[in-house]
Coordinates of C-alpha atoms in Angstrom, one line a residue:
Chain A
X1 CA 1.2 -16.6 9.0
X2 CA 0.1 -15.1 5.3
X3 CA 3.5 -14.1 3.9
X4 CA 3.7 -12.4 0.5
X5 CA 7.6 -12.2 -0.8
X6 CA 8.8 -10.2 -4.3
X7 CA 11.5 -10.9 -6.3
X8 CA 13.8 -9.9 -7.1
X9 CA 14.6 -7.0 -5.4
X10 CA 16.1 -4.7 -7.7
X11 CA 15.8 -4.6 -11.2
X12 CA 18.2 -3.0 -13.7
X13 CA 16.8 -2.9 -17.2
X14 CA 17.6 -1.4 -20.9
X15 CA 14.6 0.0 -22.8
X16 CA 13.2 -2.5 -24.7
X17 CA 14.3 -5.3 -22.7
X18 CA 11.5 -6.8 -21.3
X19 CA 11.4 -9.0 -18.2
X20 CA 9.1 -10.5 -15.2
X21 CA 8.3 -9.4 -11.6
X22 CA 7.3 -12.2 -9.1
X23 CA 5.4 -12.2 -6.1
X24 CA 4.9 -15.3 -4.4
X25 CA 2.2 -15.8 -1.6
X26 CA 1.8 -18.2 1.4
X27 CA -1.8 -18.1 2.7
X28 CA -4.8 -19.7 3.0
X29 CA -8.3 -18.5 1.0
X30 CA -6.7 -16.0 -1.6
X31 CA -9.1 -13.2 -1.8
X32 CA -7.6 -10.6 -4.4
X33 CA -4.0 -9.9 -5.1
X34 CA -2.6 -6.6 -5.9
X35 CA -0.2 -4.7 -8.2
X36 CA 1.0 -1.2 -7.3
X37 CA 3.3 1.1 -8.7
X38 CA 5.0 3.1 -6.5
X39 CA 7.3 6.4 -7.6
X40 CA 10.2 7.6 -5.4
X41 CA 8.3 10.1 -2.4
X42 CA 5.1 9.0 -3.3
X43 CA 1.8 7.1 -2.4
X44 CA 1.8 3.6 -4.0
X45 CA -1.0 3.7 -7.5
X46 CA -2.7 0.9 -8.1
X47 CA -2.4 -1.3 -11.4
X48 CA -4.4 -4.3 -10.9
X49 CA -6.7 -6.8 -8.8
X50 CA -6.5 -10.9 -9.8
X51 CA -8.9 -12.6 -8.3
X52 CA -8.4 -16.2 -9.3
X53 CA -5.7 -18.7 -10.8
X54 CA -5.6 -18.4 -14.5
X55 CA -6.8 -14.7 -14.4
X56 CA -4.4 -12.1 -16.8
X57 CA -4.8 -8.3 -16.7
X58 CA -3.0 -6.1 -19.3
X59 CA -2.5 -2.2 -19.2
X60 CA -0.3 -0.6 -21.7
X61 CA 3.1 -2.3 -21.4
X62 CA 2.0 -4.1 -18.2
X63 CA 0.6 -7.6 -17.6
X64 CA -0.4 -9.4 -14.6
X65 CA -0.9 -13.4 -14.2
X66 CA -2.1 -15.4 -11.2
X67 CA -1.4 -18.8 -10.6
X68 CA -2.2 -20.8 -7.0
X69 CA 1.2 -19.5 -5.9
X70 CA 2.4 -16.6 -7.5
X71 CA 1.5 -14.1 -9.5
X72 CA 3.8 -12.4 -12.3
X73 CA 4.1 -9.0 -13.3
X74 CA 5.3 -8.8 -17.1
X75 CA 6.5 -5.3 -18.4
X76 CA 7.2 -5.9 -21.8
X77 CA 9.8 -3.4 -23.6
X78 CA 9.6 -0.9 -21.5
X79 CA 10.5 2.7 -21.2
X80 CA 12.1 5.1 -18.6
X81 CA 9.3 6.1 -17.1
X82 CA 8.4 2.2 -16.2
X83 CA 11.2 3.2 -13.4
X84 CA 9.4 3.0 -10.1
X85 CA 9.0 0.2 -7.2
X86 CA 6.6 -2.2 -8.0
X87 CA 4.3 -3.5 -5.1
X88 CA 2.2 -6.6 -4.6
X89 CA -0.2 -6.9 -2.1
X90 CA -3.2 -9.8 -0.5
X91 CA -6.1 -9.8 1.2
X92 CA -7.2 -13.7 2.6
X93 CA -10.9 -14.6 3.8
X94 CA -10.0 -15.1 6.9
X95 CA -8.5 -11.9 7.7
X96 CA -11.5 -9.5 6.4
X97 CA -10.1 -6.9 4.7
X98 CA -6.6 -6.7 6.1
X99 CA -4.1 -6.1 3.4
X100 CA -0.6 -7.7 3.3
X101 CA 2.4 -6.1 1.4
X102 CA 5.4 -7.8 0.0
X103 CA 8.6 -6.1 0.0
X104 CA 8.3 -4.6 -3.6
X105 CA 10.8 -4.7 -6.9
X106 CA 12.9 -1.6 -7.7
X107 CA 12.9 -1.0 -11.2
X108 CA 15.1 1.0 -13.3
X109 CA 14.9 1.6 -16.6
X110 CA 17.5 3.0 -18.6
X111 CA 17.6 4.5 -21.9
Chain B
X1 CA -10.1 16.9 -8.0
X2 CA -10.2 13.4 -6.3
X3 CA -7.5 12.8 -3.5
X4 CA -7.1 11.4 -0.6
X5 CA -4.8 14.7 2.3
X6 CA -2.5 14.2 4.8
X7 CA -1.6 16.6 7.7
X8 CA 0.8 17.4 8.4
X9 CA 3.6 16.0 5.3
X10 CA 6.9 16.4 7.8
X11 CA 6.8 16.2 11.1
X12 CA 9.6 16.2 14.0
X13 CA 8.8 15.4 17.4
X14 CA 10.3 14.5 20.8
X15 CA 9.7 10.9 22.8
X16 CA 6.5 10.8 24.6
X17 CA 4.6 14.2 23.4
X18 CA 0.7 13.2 21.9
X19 CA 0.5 13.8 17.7
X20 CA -2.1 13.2 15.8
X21 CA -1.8 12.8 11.6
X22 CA -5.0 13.7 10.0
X23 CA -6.3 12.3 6.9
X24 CA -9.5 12.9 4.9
X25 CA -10.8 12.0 1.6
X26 CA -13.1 13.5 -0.9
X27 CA -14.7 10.4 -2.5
X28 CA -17.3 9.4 -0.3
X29 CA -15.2 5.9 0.0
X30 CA -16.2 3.6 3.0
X31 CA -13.2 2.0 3.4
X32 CA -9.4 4.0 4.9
X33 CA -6.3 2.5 6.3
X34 CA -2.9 3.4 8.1
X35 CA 0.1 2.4 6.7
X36 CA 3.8 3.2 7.5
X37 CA 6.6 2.0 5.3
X38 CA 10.0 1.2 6.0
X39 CA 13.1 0.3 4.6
X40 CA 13.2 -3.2 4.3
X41 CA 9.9 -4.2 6.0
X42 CA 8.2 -2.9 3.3
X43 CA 4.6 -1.2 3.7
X44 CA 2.6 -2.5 6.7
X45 CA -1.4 -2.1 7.6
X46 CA -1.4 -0.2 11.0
X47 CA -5.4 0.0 11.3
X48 CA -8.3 -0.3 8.6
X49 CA -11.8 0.9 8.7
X50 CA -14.4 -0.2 6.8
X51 CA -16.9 2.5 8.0
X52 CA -18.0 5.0 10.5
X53 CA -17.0 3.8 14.2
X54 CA -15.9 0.6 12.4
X55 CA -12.2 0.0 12.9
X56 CA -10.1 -3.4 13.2
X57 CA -6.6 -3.9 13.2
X58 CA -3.9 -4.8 10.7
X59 CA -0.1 -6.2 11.3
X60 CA 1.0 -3.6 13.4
X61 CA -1.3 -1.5 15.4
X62 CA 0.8 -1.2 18.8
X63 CA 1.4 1.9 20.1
X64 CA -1.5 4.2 17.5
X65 CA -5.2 4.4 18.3
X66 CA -7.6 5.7 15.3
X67 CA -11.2 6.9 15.1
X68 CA -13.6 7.2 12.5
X69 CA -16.0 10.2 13.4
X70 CA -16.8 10.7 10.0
X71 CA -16.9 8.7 6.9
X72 CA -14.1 11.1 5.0
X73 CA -12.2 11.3 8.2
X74 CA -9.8 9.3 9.6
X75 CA -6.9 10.2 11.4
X76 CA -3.9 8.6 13.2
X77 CA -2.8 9.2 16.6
X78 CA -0.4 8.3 18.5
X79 CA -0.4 9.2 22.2
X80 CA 3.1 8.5 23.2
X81 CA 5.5 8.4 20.4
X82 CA 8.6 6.6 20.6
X83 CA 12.1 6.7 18.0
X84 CA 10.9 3.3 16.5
X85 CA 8.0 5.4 15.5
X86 CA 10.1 6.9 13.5
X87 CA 8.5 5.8 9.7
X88 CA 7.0 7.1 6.3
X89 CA 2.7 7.3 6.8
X90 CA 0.2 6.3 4.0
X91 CA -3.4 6.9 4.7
X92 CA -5.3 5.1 2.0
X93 CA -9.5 4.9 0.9
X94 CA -11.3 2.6 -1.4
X95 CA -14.8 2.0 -2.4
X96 CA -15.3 -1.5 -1.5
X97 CA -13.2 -2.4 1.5
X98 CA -10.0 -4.7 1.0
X99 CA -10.8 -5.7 -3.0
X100 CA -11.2 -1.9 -3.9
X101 CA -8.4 -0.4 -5.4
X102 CA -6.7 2.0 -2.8
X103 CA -6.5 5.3 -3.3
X104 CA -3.0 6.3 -1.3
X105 CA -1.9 9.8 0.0
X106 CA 1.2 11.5 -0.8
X107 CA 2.5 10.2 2.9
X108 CA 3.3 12.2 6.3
X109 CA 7.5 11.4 6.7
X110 CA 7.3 11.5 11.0
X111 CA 10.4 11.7 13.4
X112 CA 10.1 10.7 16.7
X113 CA 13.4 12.0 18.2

């Protein structure tokens, strides 16, 4: 069974202090992987797609690595409004285009 | 303005008594999915639809039915909702199926009482 599993769960952070989001998969035939941002009472936005191992995608203070297991989310000194949930998502060959969730990272960043 | 609407945002409902949740998008996207999110179990696909009268399931489809009439249309019903029903809904749309980037709604909170 694909699994996807974050970590940690919560995340308590000072401006500035910057700091890594995982999100470890167990599946077979990767597809994509997927970073979303998720504020409290709304619809998850997406960030970023990795593909394959090796592949890095920045955007602003954000930046997104894939390796055969995992995949890190770095958020480098960040700011209050970095505060949100942060969601990772996979889609596998053999499922089509079925997309599994992990359980997220609360972030909060204080000033 | 592109966005993906949800109808109705708050809904409370007895056991057993037919609901459907609309959802339509103005993007021309062939692709919309289901989700409901709860606490701990995260967000979970309900059903996914990669285009008109195309629709396959995702982790948790028991107990909803969708159609897809119309390429910005897809709604969610649910013929006879129970409590553990009882979740936060996120229809979602992208351009190019499960690799696209998902547009998500702003959610439709339900309670199945």
């Amino acid at each position: 069974e694909d699994q996807v599993t974050q970590s940690p769960e919560a995340l308590r952070l000072q401006e500035g202090e910057s700091s890594s989001l995982n999100c470890s998969y167990t599946v077979s035939g990767l597809r994509g992987l997927f970073w979303y941002r998720q504020d409290p009472g709304k619809g998850p936005e997406f960030l970023f797609t990795l593909y394959s191992a090796g592949e890095e995608k920045e955007k602003e203070r954000l930046k997104a690595t894939l390796t055969k297991k995992e995949s890190f989310l770095h958020i480098t000194a960040p700011k209050p409004e970095d505060s949100a949930t942060y969601l990772c998502a996979v889609t596998v060959w053999a499922a089509g285009n079925k997309l599994t969730f992990g359980g997220g990272t609360r972030v909060l960043v204080k000033p | 303005e592109a966005q993906v609407t949800q109808n109705p945002r708050y809904l409370i409902t007895v056991t057993g008594k037919k609901l459907t949740v609309t959802c339509s998008q103005n993007m021309n996207h062939e692709y919309m999915s289901w989700y409901r999110q709860d606490p701990g179990l995260g967000l979970r696909q309900i059903y996914y639809s990669m285009n008109v009268e195309v629709t396959d399931k995702g982790d948790v489809p028991e107990g909803y039915k969708v159609s897809r009439k119309e390429k910005r249309n897809f709604p969610l019903i649910l013929e006879s909702p129970s409590p553990n029903q009882t979740s936060l809904y996120f229809c979602a749309s992208s351009l190019s199926g499960g690799l696209g980037e998902q547009f998500f709604g702003p959610g439709t909170r339900l309670t199945v009482l």
